[in-house]
Amino acid sequence: MSALSEKSLSLDDVPRKALESSELANYFRCYINNVAPWYDLSDLQCSFSVEVPMLALDEPLLFYAVIALSAMHVSQTTASSARTIAETYHTQCIGCLIDLDPEDMLIKKGVALATTCLLRSYEILAGELDDYTPK
């Protein structure tokens, strides 16, 4: 297990700095190249491929969701060990989302909505994986 999967970022950490980790950078790139295009199938502006990654560089909440979803995707496609990282970032993201004040700017700017969309996809992928786990 990597050191990354043993701890998550705190809210004080800057996502841009977190991307100095090659492991996180790979998950971030995987999101942009493999996951986001599914969201953008009918969006000519490619909001999830362009805007979400740019926002995630400065918004830990959205960054956690991007990494969680991407790592869950990787855990199902190429490296099952990525599930630990996916779960860690998912847990961190959910905690931050729950702690948001109703008047928080992240809600007003749509960051919380985009985060919720990504988390829903995470949960769908996680559920599919759980459905195929032998009992």
N, CA, C and O atoms as a GROMACS GRO file, in nm:
protein
  540
    1MET      N    1   0.085  -0.117   0.000
    1MET     CA    2   0.000   0.000   0.000
    1MET      C    3   0.090   0.124   0.000
    1MET      O    4   0.186   0.131   0.077
    2SER      N    5   0.059   0.217  -0.083
    2SER     CA    6   0.140   0.338  -0.093
    2SER      C    7   0.112   0.430   0.024
    2SER      O    8   0.009   0.420   0.091
    3ALA      N    9   0.206   0.520   0.049
    3ALA     CA   10   0.188   0.618   0.155
    3ALA      C   11   0.067   0.705   0.126
    3ALA      O   12  -0.001   0.750   0.218
    4LEU      N   13   0.040   0.729   0.000
    4LEU     CA   14  -0.072   0.814  -0.038
    4LEU      C   15  -0.204   0.752   0.008
    4LEU      O   16  -0.293   0.824   0.055
    5SER      N   17  -0.217   0.621  -0.006
    5SER     CA   18  -0.343   0.558   0.030
    5SER      C   19  -0.362   0.549   0.181
    5SER      O   20  -0.471   0.516   0.227
    6GLU      N   21  -0.258   0.577   0.259
    6GLU     CA   22  -0.270   0.571   0.404
    6GLU      C   23  -0.319   0.701   0.464
    6GLU      O   24  -0.360   0.703   0.580
    7LYS      N   25  -0.315   0.810   0.389
    7LYS     CA   26  -0.365   0.938   0.441
    7LYS      C   27  -0.424   1.018   0.327
    7LYS      O   28  -0.384   1.003   0.211
    8SER      N   29  -0.519   1.101   0.361
    8SER     CA   30  -0.576   1.189   0.259
    8SER      C   31  -0.526   1.330   0.285
    8SER      O   32  -0.467   1.359   0.389
    9LEU      N   33  -0.551   1.417   0.191
    9LEU     CA   34  -0.515   1.558   0.207
    9LEU      C   35  -0.604   1.621   0.313
    9LEU      O   36  -0.719   1.582   0.330
   10SER      N   37  -0.551   1.716   0.383
   10SER     CA   38  -0.636   1.796   0.471
   10SER      C   39  -0.688   1.913   0.388
   10SER      O   40  -0.635   1.943   0.281
   11LEU      N   41  -0.792   1.978   0.437
   11LEU     CA   42  -0.847   2.090   0.363
   11LEU      C   43  -0.749   2.205   0.352
   11LEU      O   44  -0.766   2.293   0.267
   12ASP      N   45  -0.647   2.207   0.436
   12ASP     CA   46  -0.547   2.314   0.429
   12ASP      C   47  -0.450   2.293   0.313
   12ASP      O   48  -0.381   2.386   0.273
   13ASP      N   49  -0.445   2.173   0.260
   13ASP     CA   50  -0.353   2.146   0.150
   13ASP      C   51  -0.408   2.200   0.019
   13ASP      O   52  -0.529   2.211   0.000
   14VAL      N   53  -0.319   2.234  -0.068
   14VAL     CA   54  -0.355   2.292  -0.197
   14VAL      C   55  -0.351   2.181  -0.303
   14VAL      O   56  -0.250   2.113  -0.317
   15PRO      N   57  -0.462   2.163  -0.377
   15PRO     CA   58  -0.463   2.059  -0.479
   15PRO      C   59  -0.346   2.068  -0.577
   15PRO      O   60  -0.291   1.965  -0.617
   16ARG      N   61  -0.307   2.187  -0.615
   16ARG     CA   62  -0.194   2.203  -0.708
   16ARG      C   63  -0.069   2.139  -0.651
   16ARG      O   64   0.009   2.076  -0.724
   17LYS      N   65  -0.049   2.155  -0.521
   17LYS     CA   66   0.067   2.095  -0.455
   17LYS      C   67   0.052   1.942  -0.449
   17LYS      O   68   0.149   1.869  -0.465
   18ALA      N   69  -0.070   1.897  -0.426
   18ALA     CA   70  -0.095   1.753  -0.420
   18ALA      C   71  -0.058   1.685  -0.551
   18ALA      O   72  -0.018   1.569  -0.552
   19LEU      N   73  -0.072   1.757  -0.662
   19LEU     CA   74  -0.042   1.700  -0.793
   19LEU      C   75   0.108   1.682  -0.816
   19LEU      O   76   0.149   1.630  -0.920
   20GLU      N   77   0.189   1.724  -0.720
   20GLU     CA   78   0.332   1.693  -0.727
   20GLU      C   79   0.355   1.543  -0.706
   20GLU      O   80   0.460   1.490  -0.743
   21SER      N   81   0.258   1.477  -0.648
   21SER     CA   82   0.262   1.332  -0.635
   21SER      C   83   0.229   1.272  -0.771
   21SER      O   84   0.124   1.302  -0.828
   22SER      N   85   0.317   1.189  -0.824
   22SER     CA   86   0.292   1.131  -0.956
   22SER      C   87   0.167   1.043  -0.954
   22SER      O   88   0.097   1.032  -1.055
   23GLU      N   89   0.140   0.981  -0.842
   23GLU     CA   90   0.022   0.895  -0.832
   23GLU      C   91  -0.106   0.978  -0.846
   23GLU      O   92  -0.195   0.942  -0.922
   24LEU      N   93  -0.114   1.088  -0.773
   24LEU     CA   94  -0.232   1.174  -0.784
   24LEU      C   95  -0.240   1.239  -0.921
   24LEU      O   96  -0.348   1.253  -0.978
   25ALA      N   97  -0.126   1.278  -0.974
   25ALA     CA   98  -0.125   1.338  -1.108
   25ALA      C   99  -0.179   1.240  -1.211
   25ALA      O  100  -0.250   1.279  -1.304
   26ASN      N  101  -0.146   1.113  -1.196
   26ASN     CA  102  -0.197   1.011  -1.288
   26ASN      C  103  -0.349   0.995  -1.276
   26ASN      O  104  -0.418   0.979  -1.377
   27TYR      N  105  -0.401   1.000  -1.154
   27TYR     CA  106  -0.546   0.992  -1.136
   27TYR      C  107  -0.615   1.116  -1.195
   27TYR      O  108  -0.721   1.105  -1.256
   28PHE      N  109  -0.554   1.230  -1.176
   28PHE     CA  110  -0.610   1.354  -1.230
   28PHE      C  111  -0.613   1.348  -1.382
   28PHE      O  112  -0.713   1.386  -1.444
   29ARG      N  113  -0.505   1.302  -1.442
   29ARG     CA  114  -0.499   1.289  -1.588
   29ARG      C  115  -0.600   1.186  -1.637
   29ARG      O  116  -0.663   1.204  -1.741
   30CYS      N  117  -0.614   1.078  -1.562
   30CYS     CA  118  -0.713   0.974  -1.599
   30CYS      C  119  -0.853   1.032  -1.599
   30CYS      O  120  -0.934   1.000  -1.686
   31TYR      N  121  -0.882   1.117  -1.501
   31TYR     CA  122  -1.014   1.181  -1.499
   31TYR      C  123  -1.035   1.262  -1.627
   31TYR      O  124  -1.138   1.249  -1.693
   32ILE      N  125  -0.938   1.345  -1.661
   32ILE     CA  126  -0.950   1.432  -1.778
   32ILE      C  127  -0.963   1.351  -1.907
   32ILE      O  128  -1.045   1.382  -1.992
   33ASN      N  129  -0.882   1.248  -1.921
   33ASN     CA  130  -0.876   1.172  -2.046
   33ASN      C  131  -0.980   1.062  -2.059
   33ASN      O  132  -1.024   1.032  -2.170
   34ASN      N  133  -1.022   1.002  -1.947
   34ASN     CA  134  -1.107   0.884  -1.956
   34ASN      C  135  -1.246   0.899  -1.895
   34ASN      O  136  -1.342   0.842  -1.946
   35VAL      N  137  -1.256   0.974  -1.788
   35VAL     CA  138  -1.384   0.984  -1.716
   35VAL      C  139  -1.466   1.104  -1.763
   35VAL      O  140  -1.583   1.089  -1.798
   36ALA      N  141  -1.406   1.220  -1.764
   36ALA     CA  142  -1.478   1.344  -1.799
   36ALA      C  143  -1.546   1.339  -1.936
   36ALA      O  144  -1.656   1.391  -1.950
   37PRO      N  145  -1.484   1.278  -2.038
   37PRO     CA  146  -1.552   1.276  -2.169
   37PRO      C  147  -1.691   1.212  -2.166
   37PRO      O  148  -1.775   1.246  -2.249
   38TRP      N  149  -1.716   1.122  -2.074
   38TRP     CA  150  -1.850   1.062  -2.063
   38TRP      C  151  -1.951   1.167  -2.019
   38TRP      O  152  -2.065   1.168  -2.067
   39TYR      N  153  -1.911   1.254  -1.929
   39TYR     CA  154  -2.000   1.362  -1.886
   39TYR      C  155  -2.025   1.461  -1.998
   39TYR      O  156  -2.131   1.523  -2.003
   40ASP      N  157  -1.930   1.476  -2.086
   40ASP     CA  158  -1.936   1.580  -2.189
   40ASP      C  159  -1.990   1.532  -2.323
   40ASP      O  160  -1.977   1.602  -2.423
   41LEU      N  161  -2.050   1.416  -2.327
   41LEU     CA  162  -2.101   1.363  -2.454
   41LEU      C  163  -2.195   1.459  -2.524
   41LEU      O  164  -2.195   1.468  -2.647
   42SER      N  165  -2.276   1.530  -2.449
   42SER     CA  166  -2.369   1.624  -2.512
   42SER      C  167  -2.342   1.769  -2.471
   42SER      O  168  -2.431   1.854  -2.478
   43ASP      N  169  -2.221   1.796  -2.428
   43ASP     CA  170  -2.183   1.930  -2.385
   43ASP      C  171  -2.073   1.982  -2.476
   43ASP      O  172  -1.957   1.944  -2.462
   44LEU      N  173  -2.109   2.068  -2.568
   44LEU     CA  174  -2.010   2.121  -2.663
   44LEU      C  175  -1.899   2.200  -2.596
   44LEU      O  176  -1.789   2.211  -2.651
   45GLN      N  177  -1.926   2.254  -2.478
   45GLN     CA  178  -1.824   2.330  -2.405
   45GLN      C  179  -1.730   2.240  -2.325
   45GLN      O  180  -1.630   2.286  -2.271
   46CYS      N  181  -1.764   2.111  -2.317
   46CYS     CA  182  -1.682   2.013  -2.244
   46CYS      C  183  -1.652   2.060  -2.101
   46CYS      O  184  -1.537   2.063  -2.057
   47SER      N  185  -1.757   2.097  -2.031
   47SER     CA  186  -1.743   2.152  -1.896
   47SER      C  187  -1.670   2.060  -1.800
   47SER      O  188  -1.587   2.105  -1.722
   48PHE      N  189  -1.701   1.931  -1.805
   48PHE     CA  190  -1.638   1.839  -1.711
   48PHE      C  191  -1.495   1.805  -1.749
   48PHE      O  192  -1.416   1.765  -1.664
   49SER      N  193  -1.460   1.822  -1.875
   49SER     CA  194  -1.322   1.797  -1.918
   49SER      C  195  -1.233   1.920  -1.903
   49SER      O  196  -1.112   1.907  -1.885
   50VAL      N  197  -1.293   2.038  -1.910
   50VAL     CA  198  -1.214   2.162  -1.910
   50VAL      C  199  -1.234   2.240  -1.780
   50VAL      O  200  -1.138   2.267  -1.707
   51GLU      N  201  -1.358   2.277  -1.752
   51GLU     CA  202  -1.384   2.363  -1.636
   51GLU      C  203  -1.364   2.292  -1.502
   51GLU      O  204  -1.304   2.349  -1.411
   52VAL      N  205  -1.412   2.170  -1.490
   52VAL     CA  206  -1.400   2.099  -1.362
   52VAL      C  207  -1.253   2.080  -1.322
   52VAL      O  208  -1.218   2.108  -1.208
   53PRO      N  209  -1.167   2.032  -1.412
   53PRO     CA  210  -1.026   2.019  -1.371
   53PRO      C  211  -0.963   2.153  -1.332
   53PRO      O  212  -0.884   2.159  -1.237
   54MET      N  213  -0.996   2.259  -1.403
   54MET     CA  214  -0.939   2.389  -1.368
   54MET      C  215  -0.987   2.434  -1.230
   54MET      O  216  -0.908   2.482  -1.150
   55LEU      N  217  -1.116   2.418  -1.203
   55LEU     CA  218  -1.170   2.454  -1.071
   55LEU      C  219  -1.111   2.365  -0.962
   55LEU      O  220  -1.082   2.413  -0.852
   56ALA      N  221  -1.094   2.237  -0.992
   56ALA     CA  222  -1.044   2.142  -0.892
   56ALA      C  223  -0.902   2.175  -0.846
   56ALA      O  224  -0.861   2.136  -0.736
   57LEU      N  225  -0.828   2.246  -0.929
   57LEU     CA  226  -0.692   2.285  -0.889
   57LEU      C  227  -0.693   2.382  -0.771
   57LEU      O  228  -0.593   2.393  -0.700
   58ASP      N  229  -0.803   2.451  -0.751
   58ASP     CA  230  -0.814   2.549  -0.644
   58ASP      C  231  -0.921   2.517  -0.540
   58ASP      O  232  -0.931   2.585  -0.438
   59GLU      N  233  -1.001   2.416  -0.566
   59GLU     CA  234  -1.112   2.381  -0.477
   59GLU      C  235  -1.094   2.238  -0.426
   59GLU      O  236  -1.124   2.143  -0.499
   60PRO      N  237  -1.044   2.220  -0.303
   60PRO     CA  238  -1.022   2.085  -0.250
   60PRO      C  239  -1.144   1.994  -0.259
   60PRO      O  240  -1.130   1.875  -0.290
   61LEU      N  241  -1.263   2.047  -0.233
   61LEU     CA  242  -1.384   1.965  -0.239
   61LEU      C  243  -1.397   1.896  -0.375
   61LEU      O  244  -1.418   1.775  -0.382
   62LEU      N  245  -1.386   1.973  -0.481
   62LEU     CA  246  -1.398   1.918  -0.615
   62LEU      C  247  -1.278   1.828  -0.649
   62LEU      O  248  -1.294   1.726  -0.715
   63PHE      N  249  -1.161   1.866  -0.603
   63PHE     CA  250  -1.042   1.785  -0.625
   63PHE      C  251  -1.058   1.646  -0.563
   63PHE      O  252  -1.026   1.545  -0.626
   64TYR      N  253  -1.110   1.641  -0.439
   64TYR     CA  254  -1.132   1.511  -0.374
   64TYR      C  255  -1.226   1.424  -0.457
   64TYR      O  256  -1.204   1.304  -0.471
   65ALA      N  257  -1.331   1.485  -0.511
   65ALA     CA  258  -1.428   1.409  -0.591
   65ALA      C  259  -1.365   1.358  -0.720
   65ALA      O  260  -1.389   1.244  -0.760
   66VAL      N  261  -1.286   1.442  -0.786
   66VAL     CA  262  -1.218   1.402  -0.910
   66VAL      C  263  -1.126   1.283  -0.884
   66VAL      O  264  -1.128   1.185  -0.958
   67ILE      N  265  -1.047   1.293  -0.778
   67ILE     CA  266  -0.953   1.184  -0.747
   67ILE      C  267  -1.028   1.058  -0.706
   67ILE      O  268  -0.993   0.948  -0.748
   68ALA      N  269  -1.133   1.073  -0.624
   68ALA     CA  270  -1.211   0.957  -0.581
   68ALA      C  271  -1.270   0.884  -0.700
   68ALA      O  272  -1.259   0.762  -0.710
   69LEU      N  273  -1.334   0.957  -0.790
   69LEU     CA  274  -1.398   0.895  -0.906
   69LEU      C  275  -1.294   0.832  -0.999
   69LEU      O  276  -1.312   0.720  -1.046
   70SER      N  277  -1.188   0.904  -1.025
   70SER     CA  278  -1.086   0.851  -1.113
   70SER      C  279  -1.021   0.725  -1.056
   70SER      O  280  -1.000   0.627  -1.127
   71ALA      N  281  -0.990   0.728  -0.927
   71ALA     CA  282  -0.929   0.611  -0.864
   71ALA      C  283  -1.025   0.492  -0.864
   71ALA      O  284  -0.982   0.378  -0.880
   72MET      N  285  -1.155   0.518  -0.846
   72MET     CA  286  -1.252   0.408  -0.852
   72MET      C  287  -1.257   0.352  -0.994
   72MET      O  288  -1.264   0.230  -1.012
   73HIS      N  289  -1.252   0.438  -1.093
   73HIS     CA  290  -1.248   0.393  -1.234
   73HIS      C  291  -1.124   0.306  -1.257
   73HIS      O  292  -1.134   0.199  -1.316
   74VAL      N  293  -1.010   0.352  -1.210
   74VAL     CA  294  -0.885   0.276  -1.226
   74VAL      C  295  -0.895   0.143  -1.152
   74VAL      O  296  -0.846   0.041  -1.201
   75SER      N  297  -0.956   0.144  -1.035
   75SER     CA  298  -0.967   0.020  -0.957
   75SER      C  299  -1.048  -0.086  -1.031
   75SER      O  300  -1.029  -0.206  -1.010
   76GLN      N  301  -1.138  -0.042  -1.116
   76GLN     CA  302  -1.221  -0.138  -1.191
   76GLN      C  303  -1.161  -0.176  -1.326
   76GLN      O  304  -1.198  -0.278  -1.384
   77THR      N  305  -1.070  -0.095  -1.374
   77THR     CA  306  -1.020  -0.121  -1.509
   77THR      C  307  -0.877  -0.174  -1.514
   77THR      O  308  -0.846  -0.260  -1.596
   78THR      N  309  -0.790  -0.123  -1.429
   78THR     CA  310  -0.649  -0.162  -1.444
   78THR      C  311  -0.578  -0.199  -1.314
   78THR      O  312  -0.484  -0.278  -1.318
   79ALA      N  313  -0.620  -0.146  -1.201
   79ALA     CA  314  -0.546  -0.170  -1.076
   79ALA      C  315  -0.643  -0.171  -0.958
   79ALA      O  316  -0.680  -0.065  -0.907
   80SER      N  317  -0.683  -0.289  -0.916
   80SER     CA  318  -0.780  -0.297  -0.806
   80SER      C  319  -0.729  -0.231  -0.678
   80SER      O  320  -0.808  -0.192  -0.593
   81SER      N  321  -0.600  -0.218  -0.664
   81SER     CA  322  -0.542  -0.155  -0.545
   81SER      C  323  -0.579  -0.007  -0.534
   81SER      O  324  -0.567   0.051  -0.426
   82ALA      N  325  -0.622   0.054  -0.642
   82ALA     CA  326  -0.661   0.196  -0.640
   82ALA      C  327  -0.788   0.219  -0.559
   82ALA      O  328  -0.821   0.333  -0.527
   83ARG      N  329  -0.858   0.113  -0.527
   83ARG     CA  330  -0.984   0.129  -0.451
   83ARG      C  331  -0.958   0.194  -0.316
   83ARG      O  332  -1.041   0.272  -0.269
   84THR      N  333  -0.847   0.163  -0.252
   84THR     CA  334  -0.816   0.223  -0.122
   84THR      C  335  -0.807   0.375  -0.133
   84THR      O  336  -0.860   0.448  -0.049
   85ILE      N  337  -0.740   0.422  -0.235
   85ILE     CA  338  -0.729   0.566  -0.257
   85ILE      C  339  -0.865   0.625  -0.288
   85ILE      O  340  -0.901   0.732  -0.239
   86ALA      N  341  -0.942   0.556  -0.371
   86ALA     CA  342  -1.077   0.602  -0.406
   86ALA      C  343  -1.162   0.619  -0.279
   86ALA      O  344  -1.228   0.721  -0.262
   87GLU      N  345  -1.159   0.520  -0.194
   87GLU     CA  346  -1.240   0.526  -0.072
   87GLU      C  347  -1.192   0.636   0.022
   87GLU      O  348  -1.273   0.703   0.086
   88THR      N  349  -1.061   0.655   0.030
   88THR     CA  350  -1.006   0.760   0.116
   88THR      C  351  -1.052   0.898   0.070
   88THR      O  352  -1.096   0.980   0.151
   89TYR      N  353  -1.042   0.924  -0.059
   89TYR     CA  354  -1.082   1.055  -0.112
   89TYR      C  355  -1.233   1.072  -0.110
   89TYR      O  356  -1.282   1.183  -0.090
   90HIS      N  357  -1.306   0.965  -0.131
   90HIS     CA  358  -1.451   0.971  -0.123
   90HIS      C  359  -1.495   1.009   0.019
   90HIS      O  360  -1.580   1.096   0.036
   91THR      N  361  -1.437   0.945   0.117
   91THR     CA  362  -1.470   0.975   0.257
   91THR      C  363  -1.438   1.120   0.291
   91THR      O  364  -1.518   1.188   0.355
   92GLN      N  365  -1.322   1.166   0.249
   92GLN     CA  366  -1.282   1.305   0.274
   92GLN      C  367  -1.381   1.402   0.207
   92GLN      O  368  -1.422   1.501   0.267
   93CYS      N  369  -1.418   1.370   0.085
   93CYS     CA  370  -1.508   1.457   0.009
   93CYS      C  371  -1.647   1.463   0.073
   93CYS      O  372  -1.704   1.571   0.087
   94ILE      N  373  -1.700   1.349   0.111
   94ILE     CA  374  -1.832   1.345   0.174
   94ILE      C  375  -1.832   1.428   0.303
   94ILE      O  376  -1.926   1.502   0.329
   95GLY      N  377  -1.726   1.414   0.382
   95GLY     CA  378  -1.717   1.492   0.505
   95GLY      C  379  -1.718   1.641   0.478
   95GLY      O  380  -1.785   1.717   0.548
   96CYS      N  381  -1.645   1.682   0.378
   96CYS     CA  382  -1.641   1.825   0.342
   96CYS      C  383  -1.775   1.873   0.289
   96CYS      O  384  -1.818   1.984   0.319
   97LEU      N  385  -1.840   1.789   0.210
   97LEU     CA  386  -1.970   1.826   0.154
   97LEU      C  387  -2.074   1.842   0.265
   97LEU      O  388  -2.153   1.937   0.263
   98ILE      N  389  -2.074   1.752   0.359
   98ILE     CA  390  -2.168   1.758   0.471
   98ILE      C  391  -2.146   1.884   0.554
   98ILE      O  392  -2.241   1.943   0.605
   99ASP      N  393  -2.021   1.924   0.567
   99ASP     CA  394  -1.987   2.040   0.649
   99ASP      C  395  -2.017   2.175   0.583
   99ASP      O  396  -2.005   2.279   0.647
  100LEU      N  397  -2.056   2.174   0.456
  100LEU     CA  398  -2.083   2.301   0.389
  100LEU      C  399  -2.203   2.372   0.450
  100LEU      O  400  -2.304   2.310   0.483
  101ASP      N  401  -2.189   2.500   0.465
  101ASP     CA  402  -2.298   2.586   0.509
  101ASP      C  403  -2.390   2.611   0.389
  101ASP      O  404  -2.340   2.623   0.277
  102PRO      N  405  -2.520   2.618   0.408
  102PRO     CA  406  -2.610   2.641   0.294
  102PRO      C  407  -2.579   2.767   0.212
  102PRO      O  408  -2.613   2.774   0.094
  103GLU      N  409  -2.514   2.863   0.273
  103GLU     CA  410  -2.480   2.987   0.202
  103GLU      C  411  -2.336   2.986   0.149
  103GLU      O  412  -2.288   3.088   0.100
  104ASP      N  413  -2.270   2.874   0.158
  104ASP     CA  414  -2.130   2.864   0.114
  104ASP      C  415  -2.118   2.898  -0.035
  104ASP      O  416  -2.204   2.861  -0.115
  105MET      N  417  -2.011   2.966  -0.070
  105MET     CA  418  -1.987   3.004  -0.210
  105MET      C  419  -1.970   2.881  -0.300
  105MET      O  420  -1.998   2.888  -0.419
  106LEU      N  421  -1.924   2.769  -0.244
  106LEU     CA  422  -1.910   2.648  -0.324
  106LEU      C  423  -2.045   2.599  -0.375
  106LEU      O  424  -2.053   2.538  -0.482
  107ILE      N  425  -2.147   2.625  -0.300
  107ILE     CA  426  -2.283   2.591  -0.345
  107ILE      C  427  -2.328   2.691  -0.450
  107ILE      O  428  -2.381   2.653  -0.554
  108LYS      N  429  -2.306   2.817  -0.424
  108LYS     CA  430  -2.350   2.921  -0.516
  108LYS      C  431  -2.276   2.916  -0.650
  108LYS      O  432  -2.334   2.948  -0.754
  109LYS      N  433  -2.150   2.877  -0.649
  109LYS     CA  434  -2.069   2.870  -0.772
  109LYS      C  435  -2.088   2.740  -0.850
  109LYS      O  436  -2.036   2.726  -0.960
  110GLY      N  437  -2.163   2.645  -0.794
  110GLY     CA  438  -2.187   2.519  -0.863
  110GLY      C  439  -2.082   2.412  -0.836
  110GLY      O  440  -2.091   2.302  -0.890
  111VAL      N  441  -1.984   2.444  -0.754
  111VAL     CA  442  -1.879   2.346  -0.723
  111VAL      C  443  -1.938   2.227  -0.648
  111VAL      O  444  -1.902   2.112  -0.674
  112ALA      N  445  -2.027   2.254  -0.554
  112ALA     CA  446  -2.089   2.146  -0.477
  112ALA      C  447  -2.176   2.058  -0.567
  112ALA      O  448  -2.182   1.937  -0.549
  113LEU      N  449  -2.244   2.118  -0.664
  113LEU     CA  450  -2.326   2.042  -0.757
  113LEU      C  451  -2.239   1.951  -0.844
  113LEU      O  452  -2.269   1.833  -0.860
  114ALA      N  453  -2.132   2.004  -0.899
  114ALA     CA  454  -2.040   1.922  -0.979
  114ALA      C  455  -1.982   1.810  -0.894
  114ALA      O  456  -1.968   1.697  -0.941
  115THR      N  457  -1.947   1.842  -0.771
  115THR     CA  458  -1.894   1.741  -0.679
  115THR      C  459  -1.995   1.630  -0.658
  115THR      O  460  -1.960   1.512  -0.661
  116THR      N  461  -2.119   1.668  -0.636
  116THR     CA  462  -2.225   1.570  -0.614
  116THR      C  463  -2.244   1.479  -0.736
  116THR      O  464  -2.265   1.359  -0.721
  117CYS      N  465  -2.237   1.536  -0.853
  117CYS     CA  466  -2.247   1.455  -0.976
  117CYS      C  467  -2.135   1.351  -0.982
  117CYS      O  468  -2.159   1.235  -1.012
  118LEU      N  469  -2.013   1.395  -0.953
  118LEU     CA  470  -1.899   1.304  -0.957
  118LEU      C  471  -1.912   1.196  -0.850
  118LEU      O  472  -1.880   1.079  -0.874
  119LEU      N  473  -1.958   1.235  -0.732
  119LEU     CA  474  -1.974   1.136  -0.625
  119LEU      C  475  -2.081   1.034  -0.659
  119LEU      O  476  -2.069   0.917  -0.622
  120ARG      N  477  -2.184   1.077  -0.728
  120ARG     CA  478  -2.288   0.981  -0.768
  120ARG      C  479  -2.231   0.878  -0.864
  120ARG      O  480  -2.261   0.759  -0.854
  121SER      N  481  -2.149   0.923  -0.957
  121SER     CA  482  -2.084   0.828  -1.049
  121SER      C  483  -1.991   0.735  -0.973
  121SER      O  484  -1.983   0.616  -1.003
  122TYR      N  485  -1.921   0.789  -0.876
  122TYR     CA  486  -1.835   0.706  -0.791
  122TYR      C  487  -1.918   0.595  -0.727
  122TYR      O  488  -1.881   0.478  -0.731
  123GLU      N  489  -2.031   0.633  -0.669
  123GLU     CA  490  -2.116   0.536  -0.600
  123GLU      C  491  -2.170   0.431  -0.695
  123GLU      O  492  -2.184   0.314  -0.658
  124ILE      N  493  -2.202   0.471  -0.816
  124ILE     CA  494  -2.248   0.374  -0.916
  124ILE      C  495  -2.137   0.275  -0.947
  124ILE      O  496  -2.160   0.154  -0.948
  125LEU      N  497  -2.017   0.325  -0.973
  125LEU     CA  498  -1.904   0.235  -1.001
  125LEU      C  499  -1.873   0.146  -0.882
  125LEU      O  500  -1.847   0.027  -0.899
  126ALA      N  501  -1.875   0.202  -0.762
  126ALA     CA  502  -1.846   0.123  -0.642
  126ALA      C  503  -1.951   0.014  -0.622
  126ALA      O  504  -1.919  -0.097  -0.580
  127GLY      N  505  -2.075   0.047  -0.653
  127GLY     CA  506  -2.182  -0.051  -0.641
  127GLY      C  507  -2.167  -0.164  -0.739
  127GLY      O  508  -2.191  -0.279  -0.706
  128GLU      N  509  -2.127  -0.130  -0.862
  128GLU     CA  510  -2.106  -0.234  -0.963
  128GLU      C  511  -1.994  -0.328  -0.920
  128GLU      O  512  -2.003  -0.449  -0.939
  129LEU      N  513  -1.891  -0.272  -0.862
  129LEU     CA  514  -1.780  -0.354  -0.816
  129LEU      C  515  -1.827  -0.446  -0.704
  129LEU      O  516  -1.793  -0.564  -0.701
  130ASP      N  517  -1.905  -0.391  -0.610
  130ASP     CA  518  -1.955  -0.469  -0.498
  130ASP      C  519  -2.048  -0.581  -0.545
  130ASP      O  520  -2.049  -0.689  -0.486
  131ASP      N  521  -2.125  -0.555  -0.651
  131ASP     CA  522  -2.217  -0.656  -0.703
  131ASP      C  523  -2.143  -0.779  -0.754
  131ASP      O  524  -2.200  -0.889  -0.754
  132TYR      N  525  -2.019  -0.764  -0.798
  132TYR     CA  526  -1.945  -0.875  -0.856
  132TYR      C  527  -1.846  -0.938  -0.759
  132TYR      O  528  -1.771  -1.028  -0.797
  133THR      N  529  -1.844  -0.891  -0.634
  133THR     CA  530  -1.755  -0.948  -0.535
  133THR      C  531  -1.814  -1.080  -0.488
  133THR      O  532  -1.929  -1.083  -0.443
  134PRO      N  533  -1.737  -1.191  -0.498
  134PRO     CA  534  -1.788  -1.321  -0.454
  134PRO      C  535  -1.822  -1.318  -0.305
  134PRO      O  536  -1.751  -1.257  -0.224
  135LYS      N  537  -1.928  -1.384  -0.271
  135LYS     CA  538  -1.971  -1.386  -0.130
  135LYS      C  539  -1.931  -1.514  -0.064
  135LYS      O  540  -1.958  -1.533   0.055
   0.00000   0.00000   0.00000
